[in-house]
GROMACS .gro file of C-alpha atoms in nm:
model
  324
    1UNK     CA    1   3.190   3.014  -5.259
    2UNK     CA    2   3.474   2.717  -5.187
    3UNK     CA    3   3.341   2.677  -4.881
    4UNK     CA    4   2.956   2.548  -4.926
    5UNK     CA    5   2.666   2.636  -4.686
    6UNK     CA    6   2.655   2.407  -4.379
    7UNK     CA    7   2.370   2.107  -4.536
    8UNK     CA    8   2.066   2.009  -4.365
    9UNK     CA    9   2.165   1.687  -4.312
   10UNK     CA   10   2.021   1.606  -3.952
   11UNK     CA   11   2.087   1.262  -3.805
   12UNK     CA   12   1.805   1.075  -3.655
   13UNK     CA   13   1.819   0.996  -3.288
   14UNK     CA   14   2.107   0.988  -3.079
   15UNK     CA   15   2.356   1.005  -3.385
   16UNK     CA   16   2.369   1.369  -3.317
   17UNK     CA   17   2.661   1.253  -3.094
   18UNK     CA   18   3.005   1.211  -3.279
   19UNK     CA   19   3.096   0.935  -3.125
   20UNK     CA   20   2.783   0.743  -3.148
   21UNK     CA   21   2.771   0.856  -3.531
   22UNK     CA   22   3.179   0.687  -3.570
   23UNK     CA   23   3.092   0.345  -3.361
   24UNK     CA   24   2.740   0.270  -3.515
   25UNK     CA   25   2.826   0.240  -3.876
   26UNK     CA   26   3.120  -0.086  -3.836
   27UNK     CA   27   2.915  -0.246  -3.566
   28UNK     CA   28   2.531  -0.285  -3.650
   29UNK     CA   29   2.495  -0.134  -4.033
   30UNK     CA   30   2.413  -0.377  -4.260
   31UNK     CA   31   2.642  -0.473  -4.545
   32UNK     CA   32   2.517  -0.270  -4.843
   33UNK     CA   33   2.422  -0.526  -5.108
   34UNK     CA   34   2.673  -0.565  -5.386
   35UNK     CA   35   2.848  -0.813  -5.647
   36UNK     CA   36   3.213  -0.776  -5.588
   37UNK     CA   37   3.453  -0.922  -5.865
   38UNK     CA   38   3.783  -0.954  -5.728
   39UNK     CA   39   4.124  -0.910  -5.957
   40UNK     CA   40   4.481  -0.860  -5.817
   41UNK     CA   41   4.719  -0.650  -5.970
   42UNK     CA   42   5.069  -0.733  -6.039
   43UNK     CA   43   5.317  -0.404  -5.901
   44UNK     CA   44   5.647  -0.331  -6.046
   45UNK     CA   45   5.820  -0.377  -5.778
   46UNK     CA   46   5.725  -0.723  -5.715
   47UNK     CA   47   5.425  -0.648  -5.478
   48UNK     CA   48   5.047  -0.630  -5.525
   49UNK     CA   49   4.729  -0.474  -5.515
   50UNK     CA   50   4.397  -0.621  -5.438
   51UNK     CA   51   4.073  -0.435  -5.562
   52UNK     CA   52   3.701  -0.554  -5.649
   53UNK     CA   53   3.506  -0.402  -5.915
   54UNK     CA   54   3.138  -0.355  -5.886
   55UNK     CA   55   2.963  -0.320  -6.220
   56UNK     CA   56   2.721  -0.058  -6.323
   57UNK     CA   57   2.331  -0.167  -6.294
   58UNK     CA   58   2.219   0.082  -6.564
   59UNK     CA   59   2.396  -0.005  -6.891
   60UNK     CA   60   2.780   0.007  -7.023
   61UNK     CA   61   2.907   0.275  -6.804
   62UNK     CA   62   3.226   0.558  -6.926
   63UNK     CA   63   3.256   0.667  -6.613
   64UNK     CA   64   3.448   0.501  -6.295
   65UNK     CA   65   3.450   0.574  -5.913
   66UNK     CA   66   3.774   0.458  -5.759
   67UNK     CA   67   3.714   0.432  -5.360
   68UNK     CA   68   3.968   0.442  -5.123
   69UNK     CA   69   3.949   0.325  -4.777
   70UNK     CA   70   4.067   0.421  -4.430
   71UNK     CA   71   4.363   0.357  -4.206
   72UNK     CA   72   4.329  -0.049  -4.111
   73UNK     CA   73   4.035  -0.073  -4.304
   74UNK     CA   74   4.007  -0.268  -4.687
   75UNK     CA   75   3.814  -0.327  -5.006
   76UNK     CA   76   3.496  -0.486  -4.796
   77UNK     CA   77   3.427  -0.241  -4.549
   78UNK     CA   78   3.087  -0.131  -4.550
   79UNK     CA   79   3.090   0.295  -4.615
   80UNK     CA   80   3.348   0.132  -4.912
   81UNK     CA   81   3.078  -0.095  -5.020
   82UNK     CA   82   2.793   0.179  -4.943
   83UNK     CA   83   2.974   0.376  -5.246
   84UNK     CA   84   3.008   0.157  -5.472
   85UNK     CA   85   2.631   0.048  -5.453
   86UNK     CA   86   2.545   0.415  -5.505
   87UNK     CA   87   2.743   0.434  -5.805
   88UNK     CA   88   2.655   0.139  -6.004
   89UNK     CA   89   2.308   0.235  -5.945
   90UNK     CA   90   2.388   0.560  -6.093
   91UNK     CA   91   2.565   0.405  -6.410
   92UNK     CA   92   2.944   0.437  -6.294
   93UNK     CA   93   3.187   0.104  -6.237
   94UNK     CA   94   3.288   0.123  -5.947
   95UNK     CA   95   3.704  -0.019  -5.810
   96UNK     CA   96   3.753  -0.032  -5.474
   97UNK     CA   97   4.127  -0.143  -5.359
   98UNK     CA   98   4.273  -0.236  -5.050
   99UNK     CA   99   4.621  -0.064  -4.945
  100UNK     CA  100   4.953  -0.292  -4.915
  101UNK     CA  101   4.849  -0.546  -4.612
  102UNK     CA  102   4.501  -0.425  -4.637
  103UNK     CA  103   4.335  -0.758  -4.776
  104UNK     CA  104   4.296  -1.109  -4.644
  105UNK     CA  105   4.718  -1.159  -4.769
  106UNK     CA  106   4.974  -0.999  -4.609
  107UNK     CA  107   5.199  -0.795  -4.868
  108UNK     CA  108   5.479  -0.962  -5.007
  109UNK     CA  109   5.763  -0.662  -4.919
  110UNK     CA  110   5.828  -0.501  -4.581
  111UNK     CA  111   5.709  -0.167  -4.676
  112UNK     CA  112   5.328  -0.128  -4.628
  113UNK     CA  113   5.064   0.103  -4.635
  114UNK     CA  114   5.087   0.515  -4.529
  115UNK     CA  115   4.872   0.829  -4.531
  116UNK     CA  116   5.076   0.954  -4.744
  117UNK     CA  117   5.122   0.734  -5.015
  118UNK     CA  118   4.989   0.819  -5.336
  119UNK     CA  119   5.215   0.594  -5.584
  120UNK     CA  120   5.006   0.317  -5.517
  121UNK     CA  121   4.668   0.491  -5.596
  122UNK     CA  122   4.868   0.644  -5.935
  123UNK     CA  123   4.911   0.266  -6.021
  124UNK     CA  124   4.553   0.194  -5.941
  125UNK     CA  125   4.440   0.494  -6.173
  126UNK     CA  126   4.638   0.407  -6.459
  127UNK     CA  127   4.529   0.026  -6.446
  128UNK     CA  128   4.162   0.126  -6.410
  129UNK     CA  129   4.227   0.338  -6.733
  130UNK     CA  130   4.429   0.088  -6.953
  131UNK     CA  131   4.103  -0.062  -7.010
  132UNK     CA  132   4.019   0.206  -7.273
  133UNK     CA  133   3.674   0.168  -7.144
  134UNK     CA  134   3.669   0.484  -6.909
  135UNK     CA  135   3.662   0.851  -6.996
  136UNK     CA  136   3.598   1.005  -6.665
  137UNK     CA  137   3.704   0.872  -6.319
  138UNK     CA  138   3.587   1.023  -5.996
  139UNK     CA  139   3.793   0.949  -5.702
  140UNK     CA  140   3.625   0.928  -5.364
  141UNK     CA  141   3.820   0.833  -5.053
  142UNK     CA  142   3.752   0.832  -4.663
  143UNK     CA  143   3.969   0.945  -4.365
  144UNK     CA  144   4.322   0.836  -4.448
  145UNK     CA  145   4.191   0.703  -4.846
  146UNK     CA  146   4.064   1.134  -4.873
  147UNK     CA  147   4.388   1.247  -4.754
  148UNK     CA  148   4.578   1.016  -4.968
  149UNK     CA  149   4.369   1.146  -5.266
  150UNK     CA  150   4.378   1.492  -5.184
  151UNK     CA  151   4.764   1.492  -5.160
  152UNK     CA  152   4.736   1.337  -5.499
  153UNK     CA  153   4.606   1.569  -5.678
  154UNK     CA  154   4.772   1.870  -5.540
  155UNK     CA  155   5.172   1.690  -5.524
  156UNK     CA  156   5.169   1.709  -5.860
  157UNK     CA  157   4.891   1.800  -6.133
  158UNK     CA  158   5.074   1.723  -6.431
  159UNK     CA  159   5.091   1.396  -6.327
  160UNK     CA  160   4.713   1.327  -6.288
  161UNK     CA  161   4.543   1.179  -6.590
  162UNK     CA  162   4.330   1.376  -6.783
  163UNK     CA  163   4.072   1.165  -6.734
  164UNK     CA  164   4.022   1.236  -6.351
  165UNK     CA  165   3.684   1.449  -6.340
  166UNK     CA  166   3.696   1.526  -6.001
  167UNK     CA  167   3.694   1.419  -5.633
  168UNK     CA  168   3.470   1.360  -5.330
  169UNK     CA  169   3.672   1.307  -5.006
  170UNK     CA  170   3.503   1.239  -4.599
  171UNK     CA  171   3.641   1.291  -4.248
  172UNK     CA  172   3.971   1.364  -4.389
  173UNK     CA  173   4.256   1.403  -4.110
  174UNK     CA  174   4.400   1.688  -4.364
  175UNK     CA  175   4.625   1.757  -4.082
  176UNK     CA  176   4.859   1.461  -3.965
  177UNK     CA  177   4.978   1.522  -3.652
  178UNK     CA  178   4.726   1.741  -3.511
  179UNK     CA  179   4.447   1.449  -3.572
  180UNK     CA  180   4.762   1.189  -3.423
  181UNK     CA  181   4.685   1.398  -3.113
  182UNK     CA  182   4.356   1.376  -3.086
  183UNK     CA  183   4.315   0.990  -3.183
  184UNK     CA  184   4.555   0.900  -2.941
  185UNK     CA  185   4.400   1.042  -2.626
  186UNK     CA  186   4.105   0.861  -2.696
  187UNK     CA  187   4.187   0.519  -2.622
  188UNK     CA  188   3.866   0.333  -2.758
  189UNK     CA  189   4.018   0.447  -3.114
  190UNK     CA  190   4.356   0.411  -3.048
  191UNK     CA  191   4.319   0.053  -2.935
  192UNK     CA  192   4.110  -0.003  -3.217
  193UNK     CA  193   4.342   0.089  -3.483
  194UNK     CA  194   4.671  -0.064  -3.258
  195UNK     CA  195   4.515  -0.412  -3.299
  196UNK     CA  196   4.533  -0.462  -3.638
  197UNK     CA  197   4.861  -0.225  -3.646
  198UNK     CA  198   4.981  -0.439  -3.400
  199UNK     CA  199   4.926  -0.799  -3.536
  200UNK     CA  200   5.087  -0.715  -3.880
  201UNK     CA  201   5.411  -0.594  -3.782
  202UNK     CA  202   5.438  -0.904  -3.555
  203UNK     CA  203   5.398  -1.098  -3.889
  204UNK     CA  204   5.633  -0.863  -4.057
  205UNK     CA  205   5.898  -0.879  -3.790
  206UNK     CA  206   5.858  -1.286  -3.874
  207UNK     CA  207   5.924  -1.242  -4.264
  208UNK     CA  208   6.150  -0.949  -4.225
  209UNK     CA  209   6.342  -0.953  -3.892
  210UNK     CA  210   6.622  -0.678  -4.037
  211UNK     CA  211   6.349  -0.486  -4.079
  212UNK     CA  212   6.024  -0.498  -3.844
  213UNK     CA  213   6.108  -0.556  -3.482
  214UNK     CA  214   5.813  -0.668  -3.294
  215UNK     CA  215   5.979  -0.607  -2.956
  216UNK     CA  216   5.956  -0.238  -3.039
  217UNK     CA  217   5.567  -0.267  -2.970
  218UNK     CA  218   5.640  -0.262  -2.609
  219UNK     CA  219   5.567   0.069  -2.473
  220UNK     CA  220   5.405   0.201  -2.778
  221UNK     CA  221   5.128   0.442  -2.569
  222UNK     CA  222   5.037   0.672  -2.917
  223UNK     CA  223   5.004   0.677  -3.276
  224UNK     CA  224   5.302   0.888  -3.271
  225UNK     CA  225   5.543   0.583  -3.099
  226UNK     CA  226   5.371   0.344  -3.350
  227UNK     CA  227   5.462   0.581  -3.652
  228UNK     CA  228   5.836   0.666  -3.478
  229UNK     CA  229   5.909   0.319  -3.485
  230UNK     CA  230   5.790   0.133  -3.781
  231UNK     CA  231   5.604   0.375  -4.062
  232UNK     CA  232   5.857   0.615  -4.057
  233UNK     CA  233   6.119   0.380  -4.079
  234UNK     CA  234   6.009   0.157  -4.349
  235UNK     CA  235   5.832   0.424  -4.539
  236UNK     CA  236   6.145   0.622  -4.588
  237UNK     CA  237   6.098   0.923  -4.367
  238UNK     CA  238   6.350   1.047  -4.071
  239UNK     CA  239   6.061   0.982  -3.789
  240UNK     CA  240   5.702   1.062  -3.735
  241UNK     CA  241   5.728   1.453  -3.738
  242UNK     CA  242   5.908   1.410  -4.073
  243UNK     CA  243   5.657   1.152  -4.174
  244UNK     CA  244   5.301   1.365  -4.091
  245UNK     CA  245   5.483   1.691  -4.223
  246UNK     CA  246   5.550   1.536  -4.558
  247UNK     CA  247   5.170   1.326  -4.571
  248UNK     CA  248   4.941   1.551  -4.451
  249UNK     CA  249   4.755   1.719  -4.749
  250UNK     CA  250   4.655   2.053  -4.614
  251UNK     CA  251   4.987   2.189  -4.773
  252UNK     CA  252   4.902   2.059  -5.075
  253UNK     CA  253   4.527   2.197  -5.085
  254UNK     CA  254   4.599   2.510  -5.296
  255UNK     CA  255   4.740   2.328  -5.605
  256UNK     CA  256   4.431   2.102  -5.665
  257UNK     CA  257   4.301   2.207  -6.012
  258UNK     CA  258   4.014   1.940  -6.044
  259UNK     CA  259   3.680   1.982  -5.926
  260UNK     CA  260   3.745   1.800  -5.514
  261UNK     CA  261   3.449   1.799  -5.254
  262UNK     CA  262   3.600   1.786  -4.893
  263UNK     CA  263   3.296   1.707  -4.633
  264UNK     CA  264   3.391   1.695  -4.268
  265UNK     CA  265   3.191   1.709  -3.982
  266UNK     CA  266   3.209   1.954  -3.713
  267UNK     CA  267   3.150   1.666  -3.444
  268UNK     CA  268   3.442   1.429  -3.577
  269UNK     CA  269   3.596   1.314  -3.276
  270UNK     CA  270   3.924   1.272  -3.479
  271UNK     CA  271   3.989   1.573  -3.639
  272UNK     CA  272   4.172   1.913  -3.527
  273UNK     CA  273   4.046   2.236  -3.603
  274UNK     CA  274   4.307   2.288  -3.863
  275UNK     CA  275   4.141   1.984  -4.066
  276UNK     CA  276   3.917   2.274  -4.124
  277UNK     CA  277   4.117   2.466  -4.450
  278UNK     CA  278   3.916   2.723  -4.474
  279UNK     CA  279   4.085   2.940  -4.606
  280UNK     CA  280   4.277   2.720  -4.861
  281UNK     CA  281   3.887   2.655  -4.964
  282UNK     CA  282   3.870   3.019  -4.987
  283UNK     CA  283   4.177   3.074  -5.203
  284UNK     CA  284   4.138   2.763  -5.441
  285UNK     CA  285   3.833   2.786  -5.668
  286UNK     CA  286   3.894   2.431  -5.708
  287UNK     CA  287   3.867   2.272  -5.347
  288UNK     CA  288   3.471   2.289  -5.195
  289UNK     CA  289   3.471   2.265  -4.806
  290UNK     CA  290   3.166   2.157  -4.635
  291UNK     CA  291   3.113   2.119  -4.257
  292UNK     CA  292   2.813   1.991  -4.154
  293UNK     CA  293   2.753   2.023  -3.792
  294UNK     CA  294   2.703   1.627  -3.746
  295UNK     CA  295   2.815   1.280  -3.905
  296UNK     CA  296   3.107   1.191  -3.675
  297UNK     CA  297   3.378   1.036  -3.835
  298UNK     CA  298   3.286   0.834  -4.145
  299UNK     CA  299   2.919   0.808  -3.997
  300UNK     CA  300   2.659   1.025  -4.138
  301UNK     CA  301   2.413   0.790  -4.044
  302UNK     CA  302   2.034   0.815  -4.213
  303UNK     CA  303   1.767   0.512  -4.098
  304UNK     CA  304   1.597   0.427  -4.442
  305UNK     CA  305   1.492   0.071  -4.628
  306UNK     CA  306   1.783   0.144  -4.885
  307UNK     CA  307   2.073   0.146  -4.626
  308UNK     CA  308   2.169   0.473  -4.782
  309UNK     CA  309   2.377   0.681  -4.571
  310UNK     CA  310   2.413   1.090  -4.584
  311UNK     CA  311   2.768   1.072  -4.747
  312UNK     CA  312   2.634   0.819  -5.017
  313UNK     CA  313   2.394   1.089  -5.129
  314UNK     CA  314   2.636   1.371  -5.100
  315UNK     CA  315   2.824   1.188  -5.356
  316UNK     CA  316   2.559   1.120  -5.568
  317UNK     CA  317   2.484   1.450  -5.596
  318UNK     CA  318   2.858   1.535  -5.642
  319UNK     CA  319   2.882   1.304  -5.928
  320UNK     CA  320   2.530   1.394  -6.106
  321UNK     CA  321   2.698   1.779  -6.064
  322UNK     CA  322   3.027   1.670  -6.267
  323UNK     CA  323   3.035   1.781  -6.642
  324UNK     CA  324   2.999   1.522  -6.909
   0.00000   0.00000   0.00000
């Protein structure tokens, strides 16, 4: 069946709570231990892309994981770094980019980064490939990075490269403004998110002043203001309603046709109940929903000498599942 048997994952003491399971992780995990080679990548519209590659430990790999972060987060978080140990130690390179603003230099254009955008990780894909070294890429993304991916592949298939094998996707906020909701009435995230929002469109609004106002901050009390006033705006949509109806992937769910592992957890603090498709899981023999009753929001926290965490080994097992 699409949508898989709720796993046995069980998080050690107290990470049964959601919100102990989402905080934990950025604050106290230790960096997973990897060898990050930086390269930048020149975009045809005069902007760029940072990403780092992390080479397979177990001989000259044809396969590639491409990780994608979450909203505010970059290249060098740890669950993105948590991946990519897992797969070079399984034989796969491993890319991991940061969105537009997302590294340690600020973009060079006034548009940035958006839940939506999937041009970006096309150009990513298809730069990762020109190599000629890769015949199978796996794409695994978390929280915005999943439903980036997700809308991906089901915009339009034609356009994905034969080469993508499949996908593995956490806590993904499938639903835009539902999850907007949510996030903003708890202000420990909201604030959280607002103060790196908030400190790059006051550096916009200094390189692009036509553009980015950073006087418009001032009453901004939701995600929804936020996205009213500057991503919908610069990203091209009519305001945030326009903007989450046309990003969210769960309309986009039932044209996947590669193999693409959604995991949420029950307990996500962030998500709505209709970041639940089940029953696009149901209709698409392509899309696998699991729910497992804990994790949190990109948490799925295990206590072990490897600093492996629950999600790692989901994908592991993902990947080893993938045809060859």
């Amino acid at each position: 069946m699409p949508v898989l048997p709720i796993p046995d994952y069980v998080p050690p003491f107290p990470f049964g709570s959601g919100d102990l399971a989402t905080l934990y992780p950025p604050l106290f995990r230790l960096n997973p231990l990897t060898a990050p080679e930086p390269e930048r990548i020149e975009l045809s519209d005069g902007d760029f892309l940072d990403m780092d590659w992390h080479r397979s430990r177990a001989g000259d790999p044809s396969g590639l994981v491409i990780v994608s972060h979450g909203l505010e987060g970059n290249s060098r978080r740890k669950y993105v770094l948590g991946m990519a140990a897992v797969a070079t130690r399984l034989g796969w390179d491993a890319a991991c980019w940061s969105q537009r603003g997302c590294s340690e230099e600020p973009n060079r254009l006034a548009r940035s980064y958006h839940s939506g955008e999937t041009d970006d990780l096309h150009e990513i894909i298809l730069h990762c490939l020109s190599s000629g070294r890769y015949s199978r890429v796996v794409l695994i993304g978390f929280s915005m990075g999943g439903n980036q991916i997700l809308k991906y592949l089901g915009e339009d298939p034609a356009r994905v490269p034969d080469e993508v094998a499949g996908a593995a996707v956490f806590s993904v906020p499938c639903d835009l403004g539902e999850a907007e909701r949510i996030i903003s009435s708890r202000r420990v995230y909201f604030e959280y998110f607002m103060r790196g929002l908030r400190r790059k469109m006051r550096e916009k609004s200094e390189r692009f002043p036509d553009l980015v106002r950073a006087d418009r901050l001032k009453g901004v009390r939701t995600l929804r203001d936020f996205d009213d006033r500057f991503t919908a705006p610069v990203g091209g949509f009519a305001d945030a309603a326009d903007y989450y109806a046309k990003a969210s992937s769960l309309q986009f769910l039932g044209d996947i046709r590669v193999p693409a592992l959604l995991v949420n957890a029950q307990n996500d603090p962030f998500l709505s109940p209709s970041c639940f498709p089940v029953q696009e899981a149901m209709s698409n023999p392509s899309l696998f929903l699991e729910m497992p009753v804990c994790g949190g929001h990109v948490g799925f926290v295990l206590r072990n000498r490897e600093n492996v965490y629950w999600s790692e080994r989901r994908a592991e097992a993902f990947l080893a599942g993938l045809p060859r």
